[in-house]
């Protein structure tokens, strides 16, 4: 087992990883920027190394400095958390070259899944359902035009290096193809340095349902059921839950098997997530595979009674997994609490937390790095807490979440708590009647 793990991240996930390491008897090294001097991950780690100034590229994205911190502290593994370097093939390769175990995917797997058209091709070969569309990348606007005509509208053009909706264009008619092609190509080239585009049939009003998987070094793979992440705003998830109110036992079985096939074909080792789009007829299609621990992993932990970070560490250390799939016996919901002003277009709201009261009670979990007197720096992601509740049924979980949100007092900054409260009281949300389009028409009160 590892003796010492360096956590190449900040905020709640750094704290989350430190907590598991402590329970496993593994020493921890925090790295931090000058803006995070007073952070809890620095306080609670066994050692802490300042790696640079506030801007991420000077600190949390600075590979040489993080590797140097690992070398001087004698860390034998690096946990990258989510975001930052968690899906960076170069960093994964650098760790390998330095004899430090990267607790995440290999550079080959990251590259394989990072190119979306290529990932889709790989999944097709594994027998995982994919959205009908172009055979690989499109060569020209003329090819795009004829394929769109042949498939029938609407279609969608996507950047192969994309993610988060960038370089994506929905097309409803012949005359829109040329503009969509040009602007997507330009946007993708500028954003990713790769302007490769492919086309798919556009799925209207889908749900975003993902399957958590785990694979060990010996080829054993299991799935740990689904999370419904359809409640999003501008590709930022607001709330995640398990089980999905749209799920059936039959669909879970099929999606679980597909997710395992996806993991097997790339010989995936570690915990990962296979994202699917699910249409109104419950047809499901591979969308992306994430080779990291995700923000929303706690909802899965609460219903299957399993520490996913511990599992990541055990798998990385070569411990075999049991290989049995997990089915939910409870319900869990996570609300992301962001320092944002929902009445001013979700403008970030950094600043000092003057008063703080975190909710508690049975079935309530708060994953957060904030404390009374803490100043939220303006340089990073605005998520400051995750409120997770679990209960016997979805209905009870919603009631509990409403209660816990009411108890959550944060003064000094704006937060998304009022929006989350409104969601818990929304008749369509309560009925499980929502798609990825839900927030587009949601009226903030
Ligand atoms: C789609 C789609 C509809 N049809 N592909 C959004 C980000 C990227 N991961 C893929 N995305 C989508 N791909 C086809 N063929 C709709 C979306 C989409 C979406 C997907 C999941 C969650 C939220 C979304 C919001 C807008 C669009």
Coordinates of C-alpha atoms and ligand atoms in Angstrom, one line a residue:
X1 CA 0.0 0.0 0.0
X2 CA 1.1 3.6 -0.6
X3 CA 2.8 5.3 2.3
X4 CA 2.2 8.8 1.2
X5 CA -0.1 10.4 -1.3
X6 CA 0.2 13.9 -2.7
X7 CA -3.2 15.5 -3.5
X8 CA -2.9 17.7 -6.6
X9 CA -6.1 19.6 -6.0
X10 CA -7.8 22.1 -3.7
X11 CA -11.2 22.7 -2.0
X12 CA -13.7 20.1 -1.0
X13 CA -12.2 17.3 -3.1
X14 CA -8.7 17.7 -1.6
X15 CA -10.3 17.5 1.9
X16 CA -12.4 14.5 0.8
X17 CA -9.3 12.6 -0.4
X18 CA -7.3 13.6 2.8
X19 CA -10.1 12.2 4.9
X20 CA -10.0 8.8 3.2
X21 CA -6.2 8.7 3.3
X22 CA -6.3 9.3 7.1
X23 CA -8.7 6.4 7.6
X24 CA -6.4 4.2 5.5
X25 CA -3.3 5.1 7.5
X26 CA -1.7 6.8 4.5
X27 CA 0.2 10.1 5.0
X28 CA -0.9 13.1 2.9
X29 CA 0.8 16.0 1.2
X30 CA -1.2 19.0 0.2
X31 CA -0.1 21.4 -2.5
X32 CA -1.5 24.9 -2.5
X33 CA -1.4 28.3 -4.2
X34 CA -0.7 31.5 -2.3
X35 CA -4.5 32.2 -2.5
X36 CA -5.2 29.0 -0.5
X37 CA -2.8 29.5 2.4
X38 CA -5.7 29.4 4.9
X39 CA -7.4 26.4 3.4
X40 CA -8.5 23.4 5.3
X41 CA -6.7 21.0 2.9
X42 CA -3.5 22.7 3.9
X43 CA -4.4 22.5 7.6
X44 CA -5.5 18.8 7.6
X45 CA -2.8 17.3 5.4
X46 CA 0.3 15.9 7.2
X47 CA 2.6 18.2 5.0
X48 CA 1.9 21.1 2.7
X49 CA 3.9 22.6 -0.1
X50 CA 3.2 26.0 -1.7
X51 CA 3.5 25.5 -5.4
X52 CA 2.9 29.0 -6.8
X53 CA 0.7 32.0 -7.2
X54 CA -3.1 32.2 -7.3
X55 CA -3.7 31.6 -11.1
X56 CA -4.2 27.9 -11.7
X57 CA -1.6 27.7 -14.5
X58 CA 1.0 28.9 -12.0
X59 CA 0.0 26.4 -9.3
X60 CA -2.6 23.6 -9.6
X61 CA -1.9 23.2 -13.3
X62 CA 1.9 23.5 -13.0
X63 CA 3.2 20.0 -13.6
X64 CA 6.9 20.5 -12.8
X65 CA 6.1 22.1 -9.5
X66 CA 3.7 19.4 -8.4
X67 CA 6.1 16.7 -9.4
X68 CA 8.9 18.5 -7.5
X69 CA 6.7 18.7 -4.4
X70 CA 6.1 14.9 -4.7
X71 CA 9.8 14.2 -5.0
X72 CA 10.9 16.4 -2.1
X73 CA 8.2 14.9 0.2
X74 CA 8.8 11.4 -1.0
X75 CA 5.2 10.8 -2.0
X76 CA 4.7 7.5 -3.8
X77 CA 1.4 8.4 -5.5
X78 CA -0.5 11.5 -6.7
X79 CA -4.3 11.8 -6.5
X80 CA -5.5 14.4 -9.0
X81 CA -9.1 14.8 -7.8
X82 CA -11.4 16.2 -10.5
X83 CA -10.7 19.0 -12.9
X84 CA -7.1 20.5 -13.1
X85 CA -4.8 17.6 -14.1
X86 CA -7.1 14.7 -13.5
X87 CA -7.6 13.9 -17.2
X88 CA -4.3 15.3 -18.5
X89 CA -2.5 12.5 -20.5
X90 CA 0.9 14.4 -20.3
X91 CA 0.7 14.6 -16.5
X92 CA -0.3 10.9 -16.2
X93 CA 2.8 10.1 -18.3
X94 CA 5.1 12.4 -16.3
X95 CA 4.0 10.6 -13.1
X96 CA 4.8 7.3 -14.7
X97 CA 8.2 8.5 -15.9
X98 CA 9.0 9.7 -12.3
X99 CA 8.0 6.4 -10.7
X100 CA 5.0 8.0 -9.0
X101 CA 1.7 6.2 -9.2
X102 CA -1.0 8.4 -10.8
X103 CA -4.3 7.5 -9.2
X104 CA -6.3 7.8 -12.4
X105 CA -6.2 6.6 -16.0
X106 CA -3.1 5.8 -18.1
X107 CA -2.0 8.4 -20.7
X108 CA -3.2 6.0 -23.4
X109 CA -6.7 5.7 -21.9
X110 CA -7.0 9.5 -21.4
X111 CA -6.1 10.1 -25.0
X112 CA -8.4 7.4 -26.3
X113 CA -11.4 8.8 -24.4
X114 CA -10.4 12.5 -24.9
X115 CA -10.9 12.3 -28.6
X116 CA -14.7 12.0 -28.8
X117 CA -15.0 10.7 -32.3
X118 CA -12.3 8.1 -31.6
X119 CA -14.0 7.2 -28.3
X120 CA -17.3 6.7 -30.1
X121 CA -15.6 4.4 -32.6
X122 CA -14.1 2.3 -29.9
X123 CA -17.5 2.0 -28.2
X124 CA -19.1 1.0 -31.4
X125 CA -16.6 -1.9 -31.6
X126 CA -17.5 -2.9 -28.0
X127 CA -21.1 -3.1 -28.9
X128 CA -22.1 -0.1 -26.9
X129 CA -25.0 1.8 -28.5
X130 CA -23.8 5.1 -30.1
X131 CA -25.8 7.9 -31.7
X132 CA -26.2 7.5 -35.5
X133 CA -24.0 9.8 -37.4
X134 CA -20.9 10.3 -39.5
X135 CA -18.4 7.5 -39.7
X136 CA -15.6 9.4 -37.9
X137 CA -14.6 12.9 -38.8
X138 CA -16.2 14.9 -41.6
X139 CA -13.8 16.0 -44.4
X140 CA -15.7 19.0 -45.8
X141 CA -18.8 21.2 -45.5
X142 CA -20.2 19.4 -48.6
X143 CA -19.9 16.1 -46.9
X144 CA -21.7 17.6 -43.9
X145 CA -24.4 18.9 -46.1
X146 CA -25.1 15.7 -47.9
X147 CA -25.0 13.6 -44.7
X148 CA -27.4 16.0 -42.9
X149 CA -29.8 15.7 -45.8
X150 CA -29.5 11.9 -45.8
X151 CA -30.0 11.6 -42.0
X152 CA -32.8 14.2 -41.7
X153 CA -32.9 17.1 -39.4
X154 CA -32.2 18.0 -36.7
X155 CA -28.5 17.0 -36.6
X156 CA -25.7 18.2 -34.4
X157 CA -22.1 19.0 -35.2
X158 CA -19.6 18.3 -32.5
X159 CA -15.9 19.0 -31.9
X160 CA -13.9 15.8 -31.5
X161 CA -11.7 17.5 -28.9
X162 CA -14.8 19.0 -27.3
X163 CA -16.6 18.7 -24.0
X164 CA -18.8 21.1 -22.0
X165 CA -20.7 22.0 -25.1
X166 CA -18.0 24.0 -26.8
X167 CA -17.7 23.6 -30.6
X168 CA -21.2 22.1 -30.7
X169 CA -23.9 23.3 -33.2
X170 CA -27.5 22.1 -33.6
X171 CA -28.8 22.3 -37.2
X172 CA -32.4 22.3 -38.2
X173 CA -32.3 23.0 -42.0
X174 CA -30.1 22.8 -45.1
X175 CA -29.4 26.5 -45.1
X176 CA -27.9 26.4 -41.6
X177 CA -25.2 23.8 -42.3
X178 CA -22.6 26.1 -43.8
X179 CA -22.6 28.7 -40.9
X180 CA -22.7 26.0 -38.3
X181 CA -19.8 24.2 -39.9
X182 CA -17.6 27.3 -40.1
X183 CA -18.4 28.6 -36.6
X184 CA -17.9 25.2 -34.9
X185 CA -14.6 24.7 -36.8
X186 CA -13.4 28.1 -35.8
X187 CA -14.5 27.7 -32.1
X188 CA -13.0 24.2 -31.8
X189 CA -9.7 25.2 -33.3
X190 CA -9.4 28.2 -31.0
X191 CA -10.5 26.4 -27.9
X192 CA -8.7 23.0 -28.3
X193 CA -6.2 23.5 -31.1
X194 CA -8.0 20.7 -32.9
X195 CA -10.8 21.6 -35.3
X196 CA -11.9 18.1 -36.2
X197 CA -15.8 17.8 -36.4
X198 CA -18.3 15.0 -36.6
X199 CA -22.0 14.8 -37.0
X200 CA -24.8 13.0 -35.1
X201 CA -28.6 12.9 -35.2
X202 CA -29.7 15.4 -32.6
X203 CA -31.6 13.8 -29.7
X204 CA -34.3 16.2 -28.5
X205 CA -35.0 16.5 -24.8
X206 CA -32.7 13.7 -23.6
X207 CA -31.9 12.8 -20.1
X208 CA -28.2 12.7 -19.0
X209 CA -27.8 9.4 -17.1
X210 CA -24.3 8.1 -16.2
X211 CA -23.1 4.7 -14.9
X212 CA -20.4 4.5 -12.2
X213 CA -18.0 1.7 -13.0
X214 CA -14.9 0.3 -11.3
X215 CA -12.2 -1.9 -12.9
X216 CA -9.1 -3.5 -11.3
X217 CA -5.7 -4.4 -12.6
X218 CA -6.8 -8.0 -13.3
X219 CA -9.6 -7.2 -15.8
X220 CA -12.5 -7.5 -13.3
X221 CA -15.1 -4.8 -13.9
X222 CA -18.4 -4.0 -12.1
X223 CA -20.9 -1.2 -12.2
X224 CA -22.2 0.7 -9.3
X225 CA -25.5 1.9 -10.7
X226 CA -26.5 5.2 -12.2
X227 CA -26.7 8.9 -11.4
X228 CA -29.2 11.2 -13.1
X229 CA -27.5 14.5 -14.0
X230 CA -30.2 16.1 -16.2
X231 CA -30.6 19.2 -14.0
X232 CA -27.9 21.3 -15.6
X233 CA -27.4 25.0 -16.6
X234 CA -25.0 25.8 -19.4
X235 CA -23.4 22.4 -19.1
X236 CA -22.8 22.9 -15.3
X237 CA -24.6 20.3 -13.2
X238 CA -26.7 21.7 -10.4
X239 CA -28.1 18.6 -8.8
X240 CA -27.5 14.9 -9.2
X241 CA -29.5 11.9 -7.9
X242 CA -29.6 8.2 -7.7
X243 CA -31.6 6.2 -8.7
X244 CA -32.8 8.1 -11.7
X245 CA -36.6 8.6 -11.5
X246 CA -36.6 7.6 -15.2
X247 CA -34.8 4.3 -14.6
X248 CA -36.3 0.8 -14.9
X249 CA -34.7 -2.4 -13.7
X250 CA -34.5 -3.5 -17.4
X251 CA -32.8 -0.3 -18.5
X252 CA -30.4 -0.3 -15.6
X253 CA -29.3 -3.9 -16.5
X254 CA -28.7 -2.9 -20.1
X255 CA -26.9 0.3 -19.4
X256 CA -24.9 -1.4 -16.7
X257 CA -23.8 -4.1 -19.1
X258 CA -22.9 -1.4 -21.8
X259 CA -20.9 0.6 -19.3
X260 CA -18.9 -2.5 -18.3
X261 CA -18.3 -3.3 -22.0
X262 CA -17.0 0.2 -22.4
X263 CA -14.6 -0.2 -19.5
X264 CA -13.4 -3.6 -20.6
X265 CA -12.5 -2.6 -24.2
X266 CA -10.1 0.0 -22.9
X267 CA -8.9 -2.3 -20.0
X268 CA -10.0 0.4 -17.6
X269 CA -8.4 0.3 -14.2
X270 CA -9.8 2.5 -11.5
X271 CA -13.2 4.2 -11.0
X272 CA -14.8 5.9 -13.9
X273 CA -18.1 7.0 -15.3
X274 CA -19.7 6.2 -18.6
X275 CA -22.1 9.0 -19.6
X276 CA -25.2 8.3 -21.7
X277 CA -28.0 10.3 -23.4
X278 CA -31.3 8.6 -22.9
X279 CA -34.2 9.5 -25.2
X280 CA -37.9 9.6 -24.3
X281 CA -38.3 6.0 -25.6
X282 CA -35.5 4.9 -23.2
X283 CA -33.1 4.3 -26.0
X284 CA -29.6 5.0 -24.6
X285 CA -26.5 6.1 -26.3
X286 CA -22.8 6.5 -25.3
X287 CA -21.8 10.1 -24.9
X288 CA -18.5 10.3 -23.1
X289 CA -16.4 8.4 -20.6
X290 CA -14.8 10.2 -17.6
X291 CA -11.6 8.7 -16.3
X292 CA -11.7 10.5 -12.9
X293 CA -13.6 10.6 -9.6
X294 CA -16.5 12.9 -10.3
X295 CA -18.0 15.8 -8.3
X296 CA -21.2 13.8 -7.8
X297 CA -19.6 10.5 -6.6
X298 CA -21.1 10.9 -3.1
X299 CA -24.7 10.1 -4.1
X300 CA -23.4 6.7 -5.3
X301 CA -21.4 6.2 -2.0
X302 CA -24.5 6.9 0.1
X303 CA -26.7 4.4 -1.6
X304 CA -24.2 1.6 -2.0
X305 CA -22.3 2.2 1.3
X306 CA -18.9 2.3 -0.4
X307 CA -16.0 4.8 -0.3
X308 CA -15.1 5.4 -3.9
X309 CA -11.9 7.3 -3.1
X310 CA -10.8 4.3 -0.9
X311 CA -11.7 2.0 -3.9
X312 CA -9.6 4.2 -6.2
X313 CA -6.6 3.9 -3.9
X314 CA -7.0 0.2 -3.4
X315 CA -7.3 -0.5 -7.1
X316 CA -4.2 1.7 -7.8
X317 CA -2.3 -0.3 -5.2
X318 CA -3.2 -3.6 -7.0
X319 CA -5.9 -4.9 -4.7
X320 CA -8.6 -6.9 -6.7
X321 CA -12.3 -5.9 -6.6
X322 CA -15.1 -8.3 -6.0
X323 CA -16.7 -7.9 -9.3
X324 CA -20.3 -7.9 -8.2
X325 CA -22.6 -5.1 -9.5
X326 CA -24.4 -2.9 -7.1
X327 CA -28.1 -2.0 -7.3
X328 CA -29.5 0.9 -5.3
X329 CA -31.5 0.1 -2.2
X330 CA -31.9 3.7 -1.2
X331 CA -32.2 7.2 -2.8
X332 CA -29.7 10.0 -2.6
X333 CA -29.6 13.6 -3.9
X334 CA -26.7 16.0 -4.1
X335 CA -27.2 19.8 -4.4
X336 CA -24.2 21.8 -5.5
X337 CA -23.9 25.0 -3.5
X338 CA -22.0 27.6 -5.5
X339 CA -20.9 31.1 -4.5
X340 CA -23.0 32.7 -7.2
X341 CA -25.7 35.3 -7.4
X342 CA -28.7 33.5 -9.0
X343 CA -30.5 36.8 -9.4
X344 CA -27.6 38.3 -11.5
X345 CA -27.1 35.7 -14.1
X346 CA -25.2 33.4 -11.7
X347 CA -22.4 35.9 -11.3
X348 CA -19.6 34.5 -9.1
X349 CA -19.8 35.8 -5.6
X350 CA -16.4 35.4 -3.9
X351 CA -15.7 37.0 -0.5
X352 CA -15.7 36.3 3.2
X353 CA -18.1 34.0 4.9
X354 CA -19.3 35.9 7.9
X355 CA -21.7 33.4 9.4
X356 CA -21.9 29.7 8.7
X357 CA -24.2 26.9 9.9
X358 CA -23.9 23.6 8.2
X359 CA -27.0 21.3 8.3
X360 CA -26.9 17.9 10.0
X361 CA -29.0 15.1 11.2
X362 CA -29.7 11.6 9.9
X363 CA -28.9 11.0 6.3
X364 CA -27.3 14.4 5.8
X365 CA -23.8 14.8 4.5
X366 CA -21.9 18.0 3.7
X367 CA -18.7 17.8 1.7
X368 CA -17.1 21.2 1.9
X369 CA -14.0 23.1 2.7
X370 CA -15.7 26.3 4.0
X371 CA -15.7 27.6 7.5
X372 CA -16.8 30.8 9.3
X373 CA -14.3 33.5 8.5
X374 CA -13.1 31.7 5.3
X375 CA -12.6 33.9 2.3
X376 CA -13.6 32.4 -1.0
X377 CA -10.9 33.4 -3.5
X378 CA -12.0 34.6 -6.9
X379 CA -9.6 32.5 -9.0
X380 CA -11.2 29.1 -8.9
X381 CA -14.5 27.2 -9.5
X382 CA -17.4 28.7 -7.5
X383 CA -18.6 25.4 -5.9
X384 CA -18.2 25.8 -2.2
X385 CA -20.1 22.8 -0.8
X386 CA -22.0 19.7 -1.8
X387 CA -25.1 18.9 0.3
X388 CA -25.9 15.2 0.0
X389 CA -28.9 13.5 1.6
X390 CA -30.0 9.9 1.5
X391 CA -33.3 8.3 2.5
X392 CA -35.3 5.2 1.8
X393 CA -37.2 6.7 -1.1
X394 CA -36.8 9.7 -3.5
X395 CA -39.8 11.4 -1.9
X396 CA -38.2 11.2 1.6
X397 CA -34.9 12.4 0.2
X398 CA -36.5 15.5 -1.3
X399 CA -38.2 16.3 2.0
X400 CA -34.9 15.8 3.8
X401 CA -33.1 18.0 1.3
X402 CA -35.6 20.8 1.6
X403 CA -35.2 20.6 5.4
X404 CA -31.3 20.6 5.2
X405 CA -31.2 23.5 2.7
X406 CA -33.3 25.5 5.1
X407 CA -30.8 24.8 7.9
X408 CA -27.8 25.8 5.7
X409 CA -26.9 29.3 6.7
X410 CA -24.2 31.1 4.8
X411 CA -23.9 34.9 5.3
X412 CA -21.5 37.3 3.6
X413 CA -21.8 36.0 0.0
X414 CA -24.5 34.9 -2.4
X415 CA -25.1 31.2 -2.9
X416 CA -27.3 28.9 -5.0
X417 CA -29.2 27.7 -1.9
X418 CA -32.4 29.6 -2.8
X419 CA -32.4 28.0 -6.3
X420 CA -31.9 24.5 -4.8
X421 CA -34.8 25.1 -2.4
X422 CA -37.0 26.2 -5.3
X423 CA -36.1 23.0 -7.2
X424 CA -37.1 20.8 -4.2
X425 CA -40.5 22.5 -4.3
X426 CA -41.0 22.3 -8.1
X427 CA -43.9 20.0 -9.1
X428 CA -42.1 18.7 -12.2
X429 CA -38.9 18.0 -10.3
X430 CA -40.8 16.2 -7.6
X431 CA -42.6 14.2 -10.2
X432 CA -39.3 13.2 -11.8
X433 CA -40.5 15.0 -15.0
X434 CA -37.4 16.6 -16.4
X435 CA -34.8 16.5 -19.2
X436 CA -31.5 18.4 -19.9
X437 CA -33.7 21.2 -21.1
X438 CA -35.4 21.7 -17.7
X439 CA -33.3 24.7 -16.6
X440 CA -33.8 26.5 -19.9
X441 CA -37.4 27.3 -19.0
X442 CA -37.1 27.3 -15.2
X443 CA -38.3 30.6 -13.7
X444 CA -36.1 31.7 -10.8
X445 CA -38.2 33.3 -8.1
Ligands
LIG1 C1 -26.0 15.7 -27.7 C2 -27.3 16.2 -27.5 C3 -28.3 15.8 -28.3 N1 -28.0 15.0 -29.3 N2 -25.8 14.9 -28.8 C4 -23.7 18.3 -24.4 C5 -22.3 18.3 -24.0 C6 -21.6 17.1 -24.6 N3 -21.1 16.3 -23.7 C7 -22.7 16.5 -25.4 N4 -23.9 17.2 -25.3 C8 -25.1 16.9 -25.9 N5 -24.9 16.1 -27.0 C9 -26.8 14.6 -29.6 N6 -26.6 13.8 -30.6 C10 -27.4 17.1 -26.4 C11 -26.3 17.4 -25.6 C12 -26.6 18.3 -24.5 C13 -26.6 17.9 -23.2 C14 -26.2 16.6 -22.8 C15 -26.1 16.3 -21.5 C16 -26.5 17.2 -20.5 C17 -26.8 18.4 -20.8 C18 -26.9 18.8 -22.2 C19 -27.3 20.1 -22.5 C20 -27.3 20.5 -23.8 C21 -27.0 19.6 -24.8

